[in-house]
């Protein structure tokens, strides 16, 4: 078996942490138990490019229980948990190609090694694997019957591919499931981003001016959790609807050009390019903390900070201090990579349980519907989404009401008024 991990001796610690995460993933566990009996993925090869975390480890175990053969690489050079990567190799027999801190060349080499499996299914988080497959590795498209995509950024790239008519196979947008984005993007990103800022800096958030740039599902979560820690939260948005929503959710809303003059902590969460750039760094107070929790490290124009700077030193793990030529200091966290996975452990397992239940069931759906699906990006089937919500409630021991027959009839009719 081929693999490339940091140190196989870390495997035992990784296995323990994976077991700990599994305690919080009851829905995925139920699916795994069924997969063990039914083997719906027998003979299916899956190339996966995901954040290599303990939660991903439990997804890999589930797919393997279903009979799949898997190769896994990282979807970000800084998000790999090296102990977990080793555990998957040593105890689960899964080919993993991922090392925390790998350089760009190694990152892409690992994607190529993962594609060497000649997959039937691709499982991506950010669309880098799919992009390499459609450009440098086109011969690999022959065997592929479908794919899944985990995140907002990846879904946007895939829709652009479908629009240009170049997407070669059907892809299910896991991100679009309600049981994904309402919980993972909002509560997962919210908690893990605040957690990462605290782990990296040990700063008190109470009373600080915290600028959330972007108010999508992830931005909503970040703003709400920062407020929960007592920060004074300012939201910057380009979309008038989202800006209005932020205002009515109780946040101060203003353009970035104003927020940069008063903010203490800045978090980009837009999915866009060079959101914080030279004109903003020029205005920031000395001591400003800047980080990103969007998928790619393009939201902060780091070369612009560098060209404004007279010096740089790493003052703590994941904290780079830039001393600007005018003497001000700006602290950049996690090299501008998604901070929640770089400086903390990503989303808690309890939300990844639902995201990855959608992944496992969507892979099963692709296999069951081979040849019948459109060559397009489409939503997780509504039955799967509803099933994940039902199973999660059941696992949490929460019961809910049912419509009476009279109510069901009322909702189906149009004749009855006041
Ligand atoms: N994306 C965000 N958090 C994650 C986690 N814990 N595992 C895998 N992917 C993630």
Coordinates of C-alpha atoms and ligand atoms in Angstrom, one line a residue:
X1 CA 0.0 0.0 0.0
X2 CA 1.3 3.4 -1.0
X3 CA 1.2 6.3 1.5
X4 CA 3.0 9.5 2.6
X5 CA 2.5 10.6 6.1
X6 CA 4.7 12.5 8.6
X7 CA 5.4 9.7 11.1
X8 CA 3.7 6.3 11.3
X9 CA 4.6 6.1 15.0
X10 CA 1.8 8.7 15.7
X11 CA -0.8 6.2 14.7
X12 CA -1.9 5.1 18.2
X13 CA -2.6 8.7 19.3
X14 CA -4.6 9.3 16.1
X15 CA -6.7 6.2 16.6
X16 CA -7.6 7.3 20.1
X17 CA -8.6 10.8 18.9
X18 CA -10.6 9.2 16.1
X19 CA -12.5 7.1 18.6
X20 CA -13.2 10.2 20.7
X21 CA -14.7 12.0 17.7
X22 CA -16.7 8.9 16.8
X23 CA -18.6 9.3 20.1
X24 CA -20.0 12.5 18.7
X25 CA -20.9 11.0 15.3
X26 CA -23.9 8.7 15.9
X27 CA -25.5 9.2 12.5
X28 CA -22.3 8.2 10.6
X29 CA -21.9 5.3 13.0
X30 CA -25.4 4.0 12.2
X31 CA -24.6 4.3 8.5
X32 CA -21.3 2.5 9.0
X33 CA -23.1 -0.4 10.8
X34 CA -25.6 -0.7 7.9
X35 CA -22.7 -0.5 5.3
X36 CA -20.9 -3.3 7.1
X37 CA -23.9 -5.6 6.6
X38 CA -24.9 -4.5 3.1
X39 CA -21.6 -3.6 1.4
X40 CA -23.2 -1.1 -1.0
X41 CA -19.8 0.2 -2.1
X42 CA -18.2 -3.1 -2.9
X43 CA -15.6 -2.7 -5.6
X44 CA -16.0 1.1 -5.7
X45 CA -12.7 3.1 -5.8
X46 CA -12.9 6.6 -4.2
X47 CA -10.3 9.3 -4.4
X48 CA -10.9 11.8 -1.6
X49 CA -9.4 15.3 -1.1
X50 CA -10.6 16.4 2.3
X51 CA -9.2 18.0 5.5
X52 CA -7.5 15.0 7.0
X53 CA -9.0 15.2 10.5
X54 CA -10.4 12.7 13.0
X55 CA -13.9 13.4 11.6
X56 CA -12.7 12.6 8.1
X57 CA -11.1 9.5 9.5
X58 CA -14.5 8.3 10.6
X59 CA -16.0 9.0 7.2
X60 CA -13.2 7.0 5.6
X61 CA -13.9 4.0 8.0
X62 CA -17.5 4.2 6.9
X63 CA -16.8 4.1 3.2
X64 CA -14.4 1.3 3.8
X65 CA -17.0 -0.6 5.8
X66 CA -19.2 -0.3 2.7
X67 CA -16.6 -2.1 0.6
X68 CA -14.9 0.9 -1.0
X69 CA -11.2 1.2 -1.7
X70 CA -9.9 4.6 -0.8
X71 CA -7.0 7.0 -1.4
X72 CA -7.1 10.2 0.6
X73 CA -5.1 13.5 0.4
X74 CA -5.4 16.9 2.1
X75 CA -7.6 19.7 0.8
X76 CA -5.4 22.3 2.5
X77 CA -1.6 22.1 3.2
X78 CA -2.1 23.2 6.8
X79 CA -5.2 21.3 7.9
X80 CA -3.8 17.7 8.3
X81 CA -3.8 16.1 11.6
X82 CA -0.6 14.0 11.3
X83 CA -1.5 11.4 13.9
X84 CA -4.9 10.7 12.3
X85 CA -3.2 10.3 8.9
X86 CA -1.0 7.7 10.3
X87 CA -3.8 5.9 12.1
X88 CA -5.7 5.6 8.8
X89 CA -2.7 4.0 7.2
X90 CA -1.7 1.7 10.1
X91 CA -5.1 0.5 11.4
X92 CA -7.5 1.0 8.5
X93 CA -5.3 0.2 5.5
X94 CA -6.2 3.4 3.7
X95 CA -3.7 5.1 1.4
X96 CA -3.2 8.6 2.8
X97 CA -1.0 11.2 1.2
X98 CA -1.0 14.2 3.6
X99 CA 1.5 16.0 5.9
X100 CA 0.7 19.1 7.9
X101 CA 2.7 22.1 6.5
X102 CA 3.4 20.4 3.1
X103 CA 4.6 22.9 0.4
X104 CA 2.5 23.6 -2.7
X105 CA 4.4 21.1 -4.9
X106 CA 3.9 18.3 -2.3
X107 CA 0.3 19.3 -2.0
X108 CA -0.3 18.8 -5.7
X109 CA 2.0 15.7 -5.8
X110 CA -0.3 14.2 -3.2
X111 CA -3.4 15.0 -5.3
X112 CA -1.8 13.2 -8.2
X113 CA -1.0 10.2 -6.0
X114 CA -4.6 10.0 -4.9
X115 CA -5.8 10.1 -8.4
X116 CA -3.5 7.2 -9.3
X117 CA -6.2 5.0 -7.7
X118 CA -8.2 5.5 -10.9
X119 CA -11.4 6.4 -9.0
X120 CA -15.0 5.7 -9.8
X121 CA -16.0 8.5 -7.4
X122 CA -14.2 11.7 -6.4
X123 CA -14.9 13.3 -3.0
X124 CA -13.6 16.8 -2.9
X125 CA -13.4 19.8 -0.6
X126 CA -12.6 23.0 -2.6
X127 CA -12.5 21.4 -6.1
X128 CA -8.7 21.1 -6.4
X129 CA -8.8 17.3 -7.0
X130 CA -11.6 17.7 -9.6
X131 CA -9.7 20.6 -11.3
X132 CA -6.5 18.5 -11.6
X133 CA -8.5 15.6 -12.9
X134 CA -10.1 17.8 -15.6
X135 CA -6.8 19.4 -16.7
X136 CA -3.6 17.5 -16.1
X137 CA -5.2 14.0 -15.6
X138 CA -7.9 13.9 -18.2
X139 CA -7.3 10.2 -18.9
X140 CA -8.5 9.5 -15.4
X141 CA -12.0 10.8 -16.3
X142 CA -12.8 7.5 -18.1
X143 CA -13.6 5.5 -14.9
X144 CA -15.4 8.2 -13.0
X145 CA -19.2 7.8 -12.5
X146 CA -19.7 10.8 -10.2
X147 CA -18.5 12.9 -7.3
X148 CA -19.3 14.9 -4.2
X149 CA -18.2 18.4 -3.2
X150 CA -18.1 19.4 0.5
X151 CA -17.8 23.2 0.6
X152 CA -19.2 26.5 -0.7
X153 CA -16.0 27.4 -2.6
X154 CA -15.9 24.1 -4.3
X155 CA -19.5 24.2 -5.3
X156 CA -19.0 27.7 -6.9
X157 CA -16.0 26.4 -8.9
X158 CA -18.0 23.4 -10.0
X159 CA -21.0 25.5 -11.1
X160 CA -18.6 27.6 -13.2
X161 CA -17.3 24.3 -14.8
X162 CA -20.8 23.1 -15.5
X163 CA -21.7 26.5 -17.0
X164 CA -18.7 26.3 -19.3
X165 CA -19.8 22.8 -20.3
X166 CA -16.5 21.2 -19.1
X167 CA -17.8 19.2 -16.1
X168 CA -17.4 15.6 -17.2
X169 CA -19.6 13.8 -14.6
X170 CA -22.4 14.4 -12.1
X171 CA -21.4 16.0 -8.8
X172 CA -23.5 16.2 -5.7
X173 CA -23.2 19.5 -3.8
X174 CA -23.0 18.3 -0.1
X175 CA -22.8 22.0 1.0
X176 CA -26.3 22.6 -0.3
X177 CA -27.9 20.1 2.1
X178 CA -29.7 21.9 4.9
X179 CA -28.2 19.4 7.4
X180 CA -24.8 20.5 6.1
X181 CA -24.7 24.3 5.8
X182 CA -27.1 25.2 8.6
X183 CA -25.0 23.4 11.1
X184 CA -21.5 22.8 9.8
X185 CA -21.0 26.3 8.2
X186 CA -22.8 28.2 10.9
X187 CA -22.1 26.5 14.2
X188 CA -19.0 24.6 13.1
X189 CA -17.2 27.5 11.5
X190 CA -18.4 29.9 14.2
X191 CA -17.2 27.9 17.2
X192 CA -13.9 26.6 15.6
X193 CA -12.9 30.0 14.3
X194 CA -13.3 31.6 17.6
X195 CA -11.6 28.6 19.2
X196 CA -8.6 28.9 16.8
X197 CA -8.2 32.6 17.4
X198 CA -8.1 32.0 21.1
X199 CA -5.7 29.0 20.9
X200 CA -3.4 31.0 18.6
X201 CA -3.4 34.3 20.6
X202 CA -4.9 33.6 24.1
X203 CA -6.4 37.1 23.7
X204 CA -9.5 38.2 25.7
X205 CA -12.3 38.7 23.2
X206 CA -14.6 40.6 25.5
X207 CA -14.8 44.3 24.6
X208 CA -12.7 43.9 21.5
X209 CA -13.9 45.3 18.1
X210 CA -14.2 42.1 16.0
X211 CA -14.7 42.6 12.3
X212 CA -16.4 39.7 10.5
X213 CA -16.0 40.3 6.7
X214 CA -18.7 38.3 4.9
X215 CA -22.2 37.3 6.3
X216 CA -22.9 34.0 4.5
X217 CA -23.7 31.0 6.7
X218 CA -20.1 30.8 7.9
X219 CA -19.9 34.6 8.6
X220 CA -23.2 34.5 10.5
X221 CA -21.7 31.8 12.7
X222 CA -18.4 33.6 13.3
X223 CA -20.2 36.9 14.2
X224 CA -22.6 35.2 16.6
X225 CA -19.9 33.2 18.4
X226 CA -17.7 36.2 18.7
X227 CA -20.6 38.2 20.2
X228 CA -21.1 35.3 22.6
X229 CA -17.6 35.9 23.9
X230 CA -18.4 39.5 24.5
X231 CA -16.8 41.1 21.5
X232 CA -18.2 44.2 19.8
X233 CA -19.0 42.7 16.4
X234 CA -18.9 44.7 13.2
X235 CA -20.0 43.1 9.9
X236 CA -18.8 44.1 6.4
X237 CA -20.8 42.8 3.4
X238 CA -21.2 43.6 -0.3
X239 CA -24.7 41.9 -0.6
X240 CA -27.4 44.4 0.5
X241 CA -29.7 41.5 1.7
X242 CA -27.1 40.0 3.9
X243 CA -26.0 43.4 5.2
X244 CA -29.6 44.1 6.2
X245 CA -29.9 40.8 7.9
X246 CA -26.7 41.5 9.8
X247 CA -28.1 44.8 10.9
X248 CA -31.3 43.3 12.1
X249 CA -29.4 40.6 13.8
X250 CA -28.0 43.4 15.9
X251 CA -24.6 44.0 14.5
X252 CA -23.0 47.2 13.4
X253 CA -22.7 47.2 9.6
X254 CA -20.2 49.4 7.8
X255 CA -17.8 49.4 4.8
X256 CA -14.4 47.8 5.3
X257 CA -12.7 51.1 4.7
X258 CA -14.3 52.4 8.0
X259 CA -14.0 49.1 9.9
X260 CA -10.3 48.9 9.2
X261 CA -9.8 52.2 11.1
X262 CA -11.3 50.9 14.3
X263 CA -11.1 47.1 14.3
X264 CA -8.9 45.0 16.7
X265 CA -9.5 41.6 15.1
X266 CA -10.4 41.0 11.4
X267 CA -11.7 37.7 10.0
X268 CA -12.3 37.2 6.3
X269 CA -15.0 34.7 5.5
X270 CA -16.2 35.6 2.0
X271 CA -14.7 33.0 -0.4
X272 CA -13.4 35.9 -2.5
X273 CA -10.0 37.3 -3.5
X274 CA -7.9 40.0 -1.9
X275 CA -10.7 41.1 0.5
X276 CA -8.1 42.7 2.9
X277 CA -5.5 44.5 0.8
X278 CA -2.9 47.3 0.9
X279 CA -5.4 50.2 1.3
X280 CA -6.8 48.4 4.4
X281 CA -3.5 47.5 6.0
X282 CA -2.5 51.2 5.6
X283 CA -5.4 52.2 7.9
X284 CA -5.2 49.5 10.6
X285 CA -4.3 50.3 14.2
X286 CA -1.0 49.0 15.4
X287 CA -1.6 45.5 17.0
X288 CA -4.4 44.6 14.6
X289 CA -4.9 40.9 14.3
X290 CA -5.8 39.5 10.8
X291 CA -6.9 36.1 9.9
X292 CA -9.0 34.1 7.3
X293 CA -11.5 31.3 7.8
X294 CA -12.6 31.1 4.1
X295 CA -11.5 28.0 2.1
X296 CA -8.5 29.4 0.3
X297 CA -5.6 31.7 1.4
X298 CA -6.4 34.3 -1.2
X299 CA -8.7 36.5 0.9
X300 CA -5.8 38.4 2.6
X301 CA -3.3 39.9 0.2
X302 CA -0.2 38.7 2.1
X303 CA 2.3 40.0 -0.5
X304 CA 0.8 43.5 0.2
X305 CA 1.5 43.1 3.9
X306 CA 5.0 41.9 3.1
X307 CA 5.8 44.8 0.8
X308 CA 4.6 47.3 3.5
X309 CA 6.8 45.6 6.1
X310 CA 10.3 46.3 7.4
X311 CA 10.5 43.0 9.3
X312 CA 8.6 39.8 10.2
X313 CA 9.0 37.2 13.0
X314 CA 6.9 34.3 14.3
X315 CA 6.1 35.4 17.8
X316 CA 4.0 32.3 18.7
X317 CA 2.8 29.3 16.8
X318 CA 0.5 30.5 14.0
X319 CA 1.2 34.2 14.8
X320 CA 3.4 36.1 12.4
X321 CA 4.2 39.7 13.6
X322 CA 4.8 42.1 10.7
X323 CA 6.5 45.4 11.6
X324 CA 5.5 47.9 9.0
X325 CA 7.9 50.6 7.7
X326 CA 5.9 53.2 9.6
X327 CA 6.4 51.2 12.9
X328 CA 2.9 49.8 13.2
X329 CA 2.5 46.1 13.9
X330 CA 0.1 43.7 12.2
X331 CA -0.3 40.1 13.4
X332 CA -1.3 37.6 10.7
X333 CA -2.6 34.2 12.0
X334 CA -2.0 30.9 10.3
X335 CA -0.3 32.3 7.2
X336 CA -3.8 33.4 6.0
X337 CA -4.9 29.8 5.7
X338 CA -8.3 28.8 7.1
X339 CA -7.6 29.4 10.7
X340 CA -10.1 27.0 12.3
X341 CA -8.2 24.1 10.8
X342 CA -4.7 25.6 10.9
X343 CA -4.7 26.6 14.6
X344 CA -7.5 24.5 16.0
X345 CA -9.1 21.2 15.0
X346 CA -11.8 22.3 12.6
X347 CA -15.4 21.9 13.2
X348 CA -16.5 19.7 16.1
X349 CA -17.4 16.1 15.3
X350 CA -21.1 16.7 16.2
X351 CA -21.7 18.9 13.1
X352 CA -19.3 16.9 10.9
X353 CA -21.5 13.9 11.7
X354 CA -24.3 15.4 9.6
X355 CA -22.0 16.7 6.8
X356 CA -20.3 13.3 6.5
X357 CA -23.6 11.3 6.8
X358 CA -24.7 13.3 3.7
X359 CA -21.3 12.4 2.0
X360 CA -21.7 8.7 2.7
X361 CA -25.3 8.5 1.7
X362 CA -24.6 10.6 -1.5
X363 CA -21.8 8.2 -2.5
X364 CA -24.3 5.3 -2.1
X365 CA -26.8 7.2 -4.2
X366 CA -24.3 7.8 -7.0
X367 CA -23.5 4.1 -7.1
X368 CA -27.2 3.1 -7.1
X369 CA -28.0 5.6 -9.8
X370 CA -25.0 5.1 -12.0
X371 CA -25.6 6.3 -15.6
X372 CA -28.9 8.0 -14.7
X373 CA -27.6 11.2 -13.2
X374 CA -27.1 14.5 -15.2
X375 CA -23.6 15.7 -16.0
X376 CA -24.2 18.7 -13.7
X377 CA -23.9 19.9 -10.1
X378 CA -27.0 19.0 -8.1
X379 CA -28.3 19.0 -4.6
X380 CA -28.3 16.2 -2.1
X381 CA -31.6 14.4 -2.6
X382 CA -34.2 15.8 -0.2
X383 CA -34.9 12.3 1.3
X384 CA -31.3 12.0 2.3
X385 CA -31.3 15.5 3.9
X386 CA -34.5 14.7 5.9
X387 CA -33.2 11.3 6.9
X388 CA -30.0 12.8 8.3
X389 CA -32.0 15.3 10.3
X390 CA -34.3 12.5 11.6
X391 CA -31.4 10.3 12.6
X392 CA -29.6 13.1 14.3
X393 CA -32.7 14.0 16.4
X394 CA -33.1 10.3 17.3
X395 CA -29.5 10.0 18.3
X396 CA -29.9 13.1 20.5
X397 CA -33.0 11.6 22.1
X398 CA -35.2 14.4 20.9
X399 CA -38.8 13.6 19.9
X400 CA -40.9 15.9 17.7
X401 CA -44.6 16.2 16.9
X402 CA -46.5 14.9 13.8
X403 CA -49.2 16.6 11.9
X404 CA -52.7 15.4 12.7
X405 CA -54.5 13.9 9.6
X406 CA -56.7 17.0 9.7
X407 CA -53.7 19.3 9.6
X408 CA -52.1 17.4 6.8
X409 CA -55.3 17.7 4.8
X410 CA -55.5 21.5 5.5
X411 CA -51.9 22.0 4.2
X412 CA -52.9 20.1 1.0
X413 CA -56.0 22.2 0.3
X414 CA -56.7 25.7 -0.9
X415 CA -60.4 26.0 -0.4
X416 CA -60.5 26.7 3.4
X417 CA -59.9 30.3 4.6
X418 CA -60.8 32.1 7.9
Ligands
LIG1 N1 -14.0 21.1 7.6 C1 -14.1 21.9 8.7 N2 -13.9 21.2 9.8 C2 -13.6 20.0 9.5 C3 -13.3 18.8 10.2 N3 -13.3 18.8 11.5 N4 -13.1 17.7 9.5 C4 -13.1 17.7 8.1 N5 -13.4 18.8 7.4 C5 -13.7 19.9 8.1

